[in-house]
Short mmCIF file of C-alpha atoms and ligand atoms in Angstrom, two decimals:
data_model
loop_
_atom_site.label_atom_id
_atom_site.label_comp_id
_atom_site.label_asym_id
_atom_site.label_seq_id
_atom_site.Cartn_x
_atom_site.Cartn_y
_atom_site.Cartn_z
CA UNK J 1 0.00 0.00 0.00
CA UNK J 2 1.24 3.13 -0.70
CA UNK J 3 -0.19 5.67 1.81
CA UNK J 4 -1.52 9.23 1.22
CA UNK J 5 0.29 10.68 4.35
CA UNK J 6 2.93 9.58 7.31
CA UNK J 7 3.47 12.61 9.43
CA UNK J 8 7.43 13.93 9.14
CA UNK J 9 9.96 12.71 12.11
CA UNK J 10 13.20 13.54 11.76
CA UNK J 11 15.00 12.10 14.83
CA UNK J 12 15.30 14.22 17.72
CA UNK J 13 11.39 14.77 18.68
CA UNK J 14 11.92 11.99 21.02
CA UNK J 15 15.02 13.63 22.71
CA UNK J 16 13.32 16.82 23.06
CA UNK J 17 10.29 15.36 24.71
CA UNK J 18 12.27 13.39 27.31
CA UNK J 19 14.16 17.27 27.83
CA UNK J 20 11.00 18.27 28.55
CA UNK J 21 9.77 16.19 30.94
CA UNK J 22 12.91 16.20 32.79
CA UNK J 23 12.52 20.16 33.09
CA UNK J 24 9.43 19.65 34.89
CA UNK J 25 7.91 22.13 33.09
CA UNK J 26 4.97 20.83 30.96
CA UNK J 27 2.49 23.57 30.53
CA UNK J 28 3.03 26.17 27.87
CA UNK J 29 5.79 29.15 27.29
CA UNK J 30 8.68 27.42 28.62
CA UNK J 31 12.19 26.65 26.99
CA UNK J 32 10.55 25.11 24.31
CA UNK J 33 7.35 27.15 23.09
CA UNK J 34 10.62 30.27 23.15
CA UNK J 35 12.98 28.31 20.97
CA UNK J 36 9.76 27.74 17.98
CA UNK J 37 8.78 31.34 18.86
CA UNK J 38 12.37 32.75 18.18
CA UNK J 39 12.60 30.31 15.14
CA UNK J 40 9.78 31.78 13.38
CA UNK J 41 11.16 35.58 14.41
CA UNK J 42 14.37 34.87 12.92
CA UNK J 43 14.11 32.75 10.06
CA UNK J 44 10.48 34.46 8.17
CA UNK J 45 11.86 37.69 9.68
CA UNK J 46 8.10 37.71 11.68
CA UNK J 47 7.89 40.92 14.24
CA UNK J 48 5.98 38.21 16.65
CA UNK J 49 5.27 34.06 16.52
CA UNK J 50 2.59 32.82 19.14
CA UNK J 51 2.14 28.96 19.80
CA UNK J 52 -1.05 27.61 19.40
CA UNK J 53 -2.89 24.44 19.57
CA UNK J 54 -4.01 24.87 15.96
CA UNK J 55 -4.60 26.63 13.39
CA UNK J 56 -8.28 27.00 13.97
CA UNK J 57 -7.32 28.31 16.99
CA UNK J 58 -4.84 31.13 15.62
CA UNK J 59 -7.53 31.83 13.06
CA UNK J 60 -9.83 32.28 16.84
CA UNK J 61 -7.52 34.49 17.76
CA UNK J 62 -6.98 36.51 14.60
CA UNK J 63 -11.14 36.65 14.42
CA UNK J 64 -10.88 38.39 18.22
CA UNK J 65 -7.80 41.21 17.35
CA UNK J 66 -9.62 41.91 14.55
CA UNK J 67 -12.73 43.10 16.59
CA UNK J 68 -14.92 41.26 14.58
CA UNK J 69 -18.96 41.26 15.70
CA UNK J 70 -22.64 40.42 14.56
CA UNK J 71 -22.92 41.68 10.93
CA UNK J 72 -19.57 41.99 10.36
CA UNK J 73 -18.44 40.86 6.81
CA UNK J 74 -15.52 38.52 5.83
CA UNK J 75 -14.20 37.70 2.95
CA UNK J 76 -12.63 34.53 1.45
CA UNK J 77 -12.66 31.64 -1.07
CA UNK J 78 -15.42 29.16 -0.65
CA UNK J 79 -12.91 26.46 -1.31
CA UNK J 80 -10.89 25.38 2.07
CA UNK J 81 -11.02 23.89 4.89
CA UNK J 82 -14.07 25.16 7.59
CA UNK J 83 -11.66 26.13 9.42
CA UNK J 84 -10.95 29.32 7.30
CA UNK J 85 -15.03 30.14 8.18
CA UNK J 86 -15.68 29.16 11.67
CA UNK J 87 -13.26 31.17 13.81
CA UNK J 88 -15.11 34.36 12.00
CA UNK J 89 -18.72 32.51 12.00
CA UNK J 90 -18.11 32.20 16.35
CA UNK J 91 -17.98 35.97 16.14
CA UNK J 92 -21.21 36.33 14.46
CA UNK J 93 -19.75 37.70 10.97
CA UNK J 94 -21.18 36.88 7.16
CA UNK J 95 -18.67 35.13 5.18
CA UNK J 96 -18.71 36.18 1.81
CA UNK J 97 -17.14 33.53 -0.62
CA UNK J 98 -15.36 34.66 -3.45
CA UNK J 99 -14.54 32.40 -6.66
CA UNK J 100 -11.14 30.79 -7.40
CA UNK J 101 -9.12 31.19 -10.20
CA UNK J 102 -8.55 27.69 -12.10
CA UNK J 103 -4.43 27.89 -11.96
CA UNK J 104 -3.74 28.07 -8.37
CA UNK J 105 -6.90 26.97 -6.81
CA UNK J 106 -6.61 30.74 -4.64
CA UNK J 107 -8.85 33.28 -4.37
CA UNK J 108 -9.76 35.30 -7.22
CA UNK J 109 -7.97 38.96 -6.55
CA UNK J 110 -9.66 40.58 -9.71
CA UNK J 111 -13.26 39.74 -7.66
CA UNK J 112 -12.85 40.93 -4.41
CA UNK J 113 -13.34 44.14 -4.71
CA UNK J 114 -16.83 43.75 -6.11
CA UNK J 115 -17.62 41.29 -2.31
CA UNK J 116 -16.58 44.51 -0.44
CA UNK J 117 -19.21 46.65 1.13
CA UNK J 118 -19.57 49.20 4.15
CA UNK J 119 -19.60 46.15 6.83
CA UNK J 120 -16.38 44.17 5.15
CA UNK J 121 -14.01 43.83 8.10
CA UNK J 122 -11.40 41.21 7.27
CA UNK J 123 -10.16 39.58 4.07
CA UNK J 124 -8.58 35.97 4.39
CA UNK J 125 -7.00 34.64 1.45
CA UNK J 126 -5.93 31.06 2.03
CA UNK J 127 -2.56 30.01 0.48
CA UNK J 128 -4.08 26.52 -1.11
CA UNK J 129 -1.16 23.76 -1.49
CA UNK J 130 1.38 26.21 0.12
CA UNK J 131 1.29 28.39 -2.88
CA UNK J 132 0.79 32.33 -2.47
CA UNK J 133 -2.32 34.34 -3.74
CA UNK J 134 -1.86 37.72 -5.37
CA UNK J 135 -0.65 39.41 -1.92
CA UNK J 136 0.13 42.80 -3.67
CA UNK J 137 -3.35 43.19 -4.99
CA UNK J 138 -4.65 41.82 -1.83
CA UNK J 139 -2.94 44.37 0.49
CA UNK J 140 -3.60 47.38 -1.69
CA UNK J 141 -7.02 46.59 -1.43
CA UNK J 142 -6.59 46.18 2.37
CA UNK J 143 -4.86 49.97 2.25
CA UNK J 144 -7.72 51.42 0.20
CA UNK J 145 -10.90 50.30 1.91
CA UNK J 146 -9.34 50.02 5.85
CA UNK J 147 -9.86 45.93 6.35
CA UNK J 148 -7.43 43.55 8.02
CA UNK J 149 -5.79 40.96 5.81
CA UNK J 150 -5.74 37.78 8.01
CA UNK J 151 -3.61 35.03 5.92
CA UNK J 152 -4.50 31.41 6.03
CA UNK J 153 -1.18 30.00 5.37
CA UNK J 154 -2.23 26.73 7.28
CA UNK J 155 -0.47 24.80 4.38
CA UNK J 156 1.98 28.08 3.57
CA UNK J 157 4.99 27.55 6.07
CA UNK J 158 8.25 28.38 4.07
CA UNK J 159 6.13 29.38 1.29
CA UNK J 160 6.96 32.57 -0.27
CA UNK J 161 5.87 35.63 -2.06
CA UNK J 162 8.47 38.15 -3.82
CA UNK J 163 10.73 36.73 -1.10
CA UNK J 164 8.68 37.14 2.06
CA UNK J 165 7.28 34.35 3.63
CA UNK J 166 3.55 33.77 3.59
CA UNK J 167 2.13 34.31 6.72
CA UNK J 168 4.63 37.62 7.41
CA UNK J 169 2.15 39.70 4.77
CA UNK J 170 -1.27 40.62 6.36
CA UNK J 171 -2.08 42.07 9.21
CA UNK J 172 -2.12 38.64 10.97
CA UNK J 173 -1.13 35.06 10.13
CA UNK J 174 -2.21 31.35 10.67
CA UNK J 175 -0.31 28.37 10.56
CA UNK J 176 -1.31 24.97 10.81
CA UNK J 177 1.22 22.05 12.29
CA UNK J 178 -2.03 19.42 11.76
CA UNK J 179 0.06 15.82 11.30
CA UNK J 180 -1.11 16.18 7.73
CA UNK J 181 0.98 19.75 7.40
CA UNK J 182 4.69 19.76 6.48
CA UNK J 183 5.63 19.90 9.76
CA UNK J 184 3.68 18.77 12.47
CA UNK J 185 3.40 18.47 16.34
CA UNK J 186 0.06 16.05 16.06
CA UNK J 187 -1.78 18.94 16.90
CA UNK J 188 -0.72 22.68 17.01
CA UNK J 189 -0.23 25.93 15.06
CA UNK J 190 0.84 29.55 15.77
CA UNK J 191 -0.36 32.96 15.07
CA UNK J 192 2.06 35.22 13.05
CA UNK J 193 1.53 39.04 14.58
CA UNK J 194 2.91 41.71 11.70
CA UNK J 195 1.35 44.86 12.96
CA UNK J 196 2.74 45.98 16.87
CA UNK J 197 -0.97 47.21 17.67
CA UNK J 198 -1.68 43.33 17.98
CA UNK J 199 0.93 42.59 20.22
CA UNK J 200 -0.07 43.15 23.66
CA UNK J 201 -3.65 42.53 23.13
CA UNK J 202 -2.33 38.95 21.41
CA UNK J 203 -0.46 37.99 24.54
CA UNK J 204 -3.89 38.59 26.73
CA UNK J 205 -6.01 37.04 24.70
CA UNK J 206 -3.99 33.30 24.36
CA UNK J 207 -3.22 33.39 28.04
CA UNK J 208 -7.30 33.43 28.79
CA UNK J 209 -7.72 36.95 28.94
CA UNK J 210 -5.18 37.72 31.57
CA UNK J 211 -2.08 39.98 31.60
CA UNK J 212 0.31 36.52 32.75
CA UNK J 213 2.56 37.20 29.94
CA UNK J 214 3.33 40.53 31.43
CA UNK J 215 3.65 39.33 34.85
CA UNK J 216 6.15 36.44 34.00
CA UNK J 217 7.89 39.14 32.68
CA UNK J 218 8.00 41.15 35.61
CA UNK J 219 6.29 44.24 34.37
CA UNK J 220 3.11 43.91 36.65
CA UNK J 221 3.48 42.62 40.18
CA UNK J 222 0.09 40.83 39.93
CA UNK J 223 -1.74 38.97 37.07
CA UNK J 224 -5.97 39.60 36.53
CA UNK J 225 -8.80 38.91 34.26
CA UNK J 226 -8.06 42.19 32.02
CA UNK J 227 -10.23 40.90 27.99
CA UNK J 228 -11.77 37.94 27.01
CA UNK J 229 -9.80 35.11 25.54
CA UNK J 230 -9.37 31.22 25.96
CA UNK J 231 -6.29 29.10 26.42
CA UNK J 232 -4.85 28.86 23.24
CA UNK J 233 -1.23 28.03 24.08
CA UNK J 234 0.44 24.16 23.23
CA UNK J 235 2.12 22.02 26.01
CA UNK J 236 6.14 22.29 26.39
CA UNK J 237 5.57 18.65 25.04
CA UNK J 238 3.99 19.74 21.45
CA UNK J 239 6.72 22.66 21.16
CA UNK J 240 9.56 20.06 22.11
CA UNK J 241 8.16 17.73 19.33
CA UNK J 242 7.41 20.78 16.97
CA UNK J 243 11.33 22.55 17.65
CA UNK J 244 12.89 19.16 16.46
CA UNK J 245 10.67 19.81 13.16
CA UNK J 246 11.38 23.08 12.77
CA UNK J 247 15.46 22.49 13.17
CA UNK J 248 15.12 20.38 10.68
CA UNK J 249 12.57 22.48 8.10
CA UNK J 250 15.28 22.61 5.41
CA UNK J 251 15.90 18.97 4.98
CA UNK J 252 11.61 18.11 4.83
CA UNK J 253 11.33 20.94 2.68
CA UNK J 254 13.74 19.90 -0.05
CA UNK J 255 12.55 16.27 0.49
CA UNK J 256 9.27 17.17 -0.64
CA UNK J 257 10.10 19.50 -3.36
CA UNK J 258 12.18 16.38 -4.61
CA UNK J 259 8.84 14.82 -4.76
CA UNK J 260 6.68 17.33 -6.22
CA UNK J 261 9.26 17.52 -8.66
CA UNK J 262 9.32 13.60 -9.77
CA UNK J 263 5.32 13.97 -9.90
CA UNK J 264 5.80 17.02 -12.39
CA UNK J 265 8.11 15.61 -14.51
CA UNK J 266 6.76 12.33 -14.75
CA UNK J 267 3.21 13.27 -15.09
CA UNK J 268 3.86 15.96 -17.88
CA UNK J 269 3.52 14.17 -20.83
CA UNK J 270 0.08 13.36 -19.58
CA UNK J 271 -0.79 16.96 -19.74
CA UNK J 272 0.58 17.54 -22.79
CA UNK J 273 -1.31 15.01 -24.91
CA UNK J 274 -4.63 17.07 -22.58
CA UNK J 275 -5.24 13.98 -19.99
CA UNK J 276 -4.80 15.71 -16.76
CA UNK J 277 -3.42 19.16 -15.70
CA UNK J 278 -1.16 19.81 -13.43
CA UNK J 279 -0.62 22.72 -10.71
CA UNK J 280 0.45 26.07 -11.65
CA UNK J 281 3.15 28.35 -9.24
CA UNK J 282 3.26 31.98 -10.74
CA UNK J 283 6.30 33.65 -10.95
CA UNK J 284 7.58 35.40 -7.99
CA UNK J 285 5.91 32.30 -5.49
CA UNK J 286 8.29 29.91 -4.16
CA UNK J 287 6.14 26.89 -2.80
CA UNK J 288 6.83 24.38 0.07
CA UNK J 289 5.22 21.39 -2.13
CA UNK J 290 3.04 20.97 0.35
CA UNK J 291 0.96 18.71 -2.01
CA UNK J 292 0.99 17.20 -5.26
CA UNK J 293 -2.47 17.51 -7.03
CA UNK J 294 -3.83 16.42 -10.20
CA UNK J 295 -6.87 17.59 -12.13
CA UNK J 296 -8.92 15.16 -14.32
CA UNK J 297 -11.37 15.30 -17.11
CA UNK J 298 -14.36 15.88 -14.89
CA UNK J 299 -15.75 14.30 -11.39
CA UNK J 300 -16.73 11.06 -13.56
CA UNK J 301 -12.96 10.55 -14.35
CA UNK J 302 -11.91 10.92 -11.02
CA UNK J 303 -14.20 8.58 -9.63
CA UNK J 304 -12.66 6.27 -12.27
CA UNK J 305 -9.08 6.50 -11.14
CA UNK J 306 -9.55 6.75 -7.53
CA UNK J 307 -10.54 3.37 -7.72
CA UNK J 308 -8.34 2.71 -10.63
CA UNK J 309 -5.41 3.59 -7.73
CA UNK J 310 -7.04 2.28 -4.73
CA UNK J 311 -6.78 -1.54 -6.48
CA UNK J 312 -3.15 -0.73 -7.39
CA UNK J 313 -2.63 0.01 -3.93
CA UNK J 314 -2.21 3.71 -4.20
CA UNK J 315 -4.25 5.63 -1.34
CA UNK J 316 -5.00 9.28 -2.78
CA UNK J 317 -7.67 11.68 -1.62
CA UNK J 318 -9.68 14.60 -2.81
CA UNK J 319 -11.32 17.86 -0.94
CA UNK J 320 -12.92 19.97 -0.57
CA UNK J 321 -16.78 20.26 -0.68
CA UNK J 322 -17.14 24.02 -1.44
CA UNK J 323 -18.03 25.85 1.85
CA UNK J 324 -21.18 27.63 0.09
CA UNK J 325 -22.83 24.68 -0.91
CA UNK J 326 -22.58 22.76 2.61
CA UNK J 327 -25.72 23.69 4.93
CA UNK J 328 -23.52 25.71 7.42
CA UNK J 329 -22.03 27.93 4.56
CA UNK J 330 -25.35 28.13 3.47
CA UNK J 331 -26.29 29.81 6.91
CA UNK J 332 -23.80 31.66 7.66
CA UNK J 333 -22.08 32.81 4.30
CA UNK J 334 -23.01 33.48 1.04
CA UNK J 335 -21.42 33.71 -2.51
CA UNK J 336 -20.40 37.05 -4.41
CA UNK J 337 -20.98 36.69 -7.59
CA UNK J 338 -20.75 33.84 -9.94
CA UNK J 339 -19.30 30.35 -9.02
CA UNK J 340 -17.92 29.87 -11.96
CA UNK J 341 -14.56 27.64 -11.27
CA UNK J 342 -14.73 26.94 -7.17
CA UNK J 343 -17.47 23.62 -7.88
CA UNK J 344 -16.37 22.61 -11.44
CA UNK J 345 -12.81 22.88 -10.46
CA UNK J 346 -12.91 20.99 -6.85
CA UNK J 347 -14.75 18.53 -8.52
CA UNK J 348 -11.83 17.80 -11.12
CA UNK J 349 -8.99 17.39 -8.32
CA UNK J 350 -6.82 14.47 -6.89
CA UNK J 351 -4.17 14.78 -4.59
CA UNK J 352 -1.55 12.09 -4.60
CA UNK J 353 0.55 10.68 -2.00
CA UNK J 354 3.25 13.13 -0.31
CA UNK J 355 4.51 13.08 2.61
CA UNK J 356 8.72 13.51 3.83
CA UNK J 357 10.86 10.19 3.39
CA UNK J 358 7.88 9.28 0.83
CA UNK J 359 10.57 6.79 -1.31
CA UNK J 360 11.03 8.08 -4.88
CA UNK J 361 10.46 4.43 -6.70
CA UNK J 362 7.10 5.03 -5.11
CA UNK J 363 6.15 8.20 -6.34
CA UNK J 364 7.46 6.40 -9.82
CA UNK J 365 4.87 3.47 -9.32
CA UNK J 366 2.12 6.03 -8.84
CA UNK J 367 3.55 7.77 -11.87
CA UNK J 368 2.75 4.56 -14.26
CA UNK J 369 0.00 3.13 -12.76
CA UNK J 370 -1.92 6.94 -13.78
CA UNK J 371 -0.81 6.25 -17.20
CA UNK J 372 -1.95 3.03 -17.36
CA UNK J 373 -5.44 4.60 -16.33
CA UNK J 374 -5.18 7.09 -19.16
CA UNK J 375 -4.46 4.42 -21.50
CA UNK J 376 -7.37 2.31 -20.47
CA UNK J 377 -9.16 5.49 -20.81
CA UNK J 378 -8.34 6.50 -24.56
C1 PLP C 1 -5.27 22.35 7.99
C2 PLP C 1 -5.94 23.63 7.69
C3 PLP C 1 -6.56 24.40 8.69
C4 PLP C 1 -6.73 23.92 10.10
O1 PLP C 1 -5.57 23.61 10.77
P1 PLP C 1 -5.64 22.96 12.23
O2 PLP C 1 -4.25 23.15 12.75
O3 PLP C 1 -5.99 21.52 12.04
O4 PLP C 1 -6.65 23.70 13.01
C5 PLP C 1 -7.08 25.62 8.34
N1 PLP C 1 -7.04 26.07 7.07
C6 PLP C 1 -6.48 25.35 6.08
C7 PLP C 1 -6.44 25.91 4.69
C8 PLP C 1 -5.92 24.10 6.36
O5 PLP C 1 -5.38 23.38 5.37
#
């Protein structure tokens, strides 16, 4: 069997858990949380890197520092993950979906500005497969009507745009470290803080509305209930696990992109002769291959060689169900304008096995048993 996904290890988590445990210090901010938090500030040049527990969770947090409340408007792509919705939905906001375009699966920058109206707050363009949406045309937007860009780069760590690192653009930032993210702590994420005027408020908010940041760092002599907020900081045992990933980001990274490479190349004659198509990275995007997708004829096709794969042994999966045509986006959100690619195109897409350590001669096998489909096929 050749699986979909095997979360990354890359030999020390184990050390740094037992260096955990033997510091006695298990709950959260301790040697451990600092070293990921300092990683994140030096390497993405990020002014501030919060732990969380997930993603969702940063995207909870972003939802709060951006004041968001009942009748409040939000804007993003209908296709992602509900996390992208909720955090904003839990406020009481309207999520207004915006089409994709067809190449990179992102949000559609040329339509946003149509979705905006007086009660827009937020705009949260989600980085799909780790590679960037139009960020310049996203932020100048931003600039012009006064709304908070709040990036979904869940699948975007070490992705980059004209050389800055996705996540290190909006206002705020969301990262996922989900065992099915390129790197992983089971369960955990961390909110990326670019504008100072988040900062403090930030702190307050993960640390269940109290001022305990400040007080560990001896600049109050007593710690209160000061906001709300909810206890969205990770164990010392999920930042131990998470610092032995991030040491090691560099070698996963190029692992994969050795991957998503093989796939390209061997797949491209495929798309040449009009079988399949494969993904698109626009110039100035650096990606983190965070997956390896292919996009068939129609839904039909798909069908067809998912269980084409499944007898060969090859395990590949497909997502996701648009967000306005589930019953809760149908509540809560709605859809500017015409869906004209987010359906048809989420319909037409396969992603393939990818994960670090994933051996090549496999990614090979998966390679010729899709031909073999597409000869069948023809
Ligand atoms: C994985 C993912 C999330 C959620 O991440 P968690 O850490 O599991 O909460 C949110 N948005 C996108 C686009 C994702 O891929």
């Amino acid at each position: 069997m050749i699986l979909f996904n095997k979360p990354a290890l890359t030999g020390k988590e184990e050390q740094y858990i037992k260096e955990a445990l033997q510091s006695g210090h298990l709950s959260g901010d301790g040697h451990f949380t600092h070293r990921c938090h300092i990683w994140f500030e030096e390497h993405f040049d990020a002014k501030k890197a919060l732990l969380t527990t997930s993603c969702t969770h940063a995207l909870e947090m972003a939802a709060i520092l951006a004041d968001i409340q009942e009748g409040d408007e939000v804007i993003m792509p209908s296709y992602t993950f509900v996390s992208t919705a909720n955090p904003f939905v839990i406020r009481g906001a309207k999520i207004i979906f915006v089409d994709i375009r067809p190449d990179t699966m992102n949000i559609n920058e040329a339509l946003i500005e149509d979705a905006i109206t007086p009660k827009t707050k937020a705009i949260v363009p989600v980085h799909y497969a780790g590679v960037s949406c139009e960020m310049d045309t996203i932020m100048e937007l931003a600039n012009r009507y006064n709304l908070i860009v709040i990036e979904d780069a869940a699948q975007g760590v070490m992705s980059t745009y004209k050389n800055k690192y996705l996540g290190t653009i909006g206002h705020l930032g969301c990262y996922s470290f989900h065992e099915t993210k390129n790197y992983n702590c089971g369960e955990g994420g961390a909110l990326i803080i670019n504008d100072d005027k988040f900062i403090e408020r930030a702190e307050i908010i993960r640390e269940k509305g109290t001022n305990r940041s400040r007080f560990f760092r001896g600049q109050v002599d007593k710690y209160s209930w000061v906001d709300i907020g909810s206890s969205y900081l990770p164990s010392e045992l999920n930042a131990a696990f998470l610092s032995a990933q991030l040491e090691n980001a560099d070698i996963i990274n190029s692992y994969r992109l050795d991957c998503w490479n093989t796939y390209y190349k061997g797949l491209k004659h495929l798309e040449e002769v009009g079988h399949i198509q494969l993904p698109t990275v626009p110039e100035n995007v650096v990606h983190n291959a965070h997956m390896f997708y292919i996009k068939t004829a129609d839904l039909e096709q798909r069908t067809r060689l998912i269980s084409f794969l499944k007898s060969k042994g090859v395990h590949t999966v497909f997502h996701y169900i648009p967000l306005h045509s589930s019953s809760a986006g149908n509540e809560f959100g709605e859809m500017s304008g015409e869906d004209k690619y987010t359906t048809l195109e989420s319909e037409r897409l396969l992603r393939l096995p990818l994960y670090f350590n994933l051996p090549l001669e496999e990614i090979k096998v998966v390679i010729e048993e899709i031909g073999r489909f597409y000869i069948a096929e023809s």
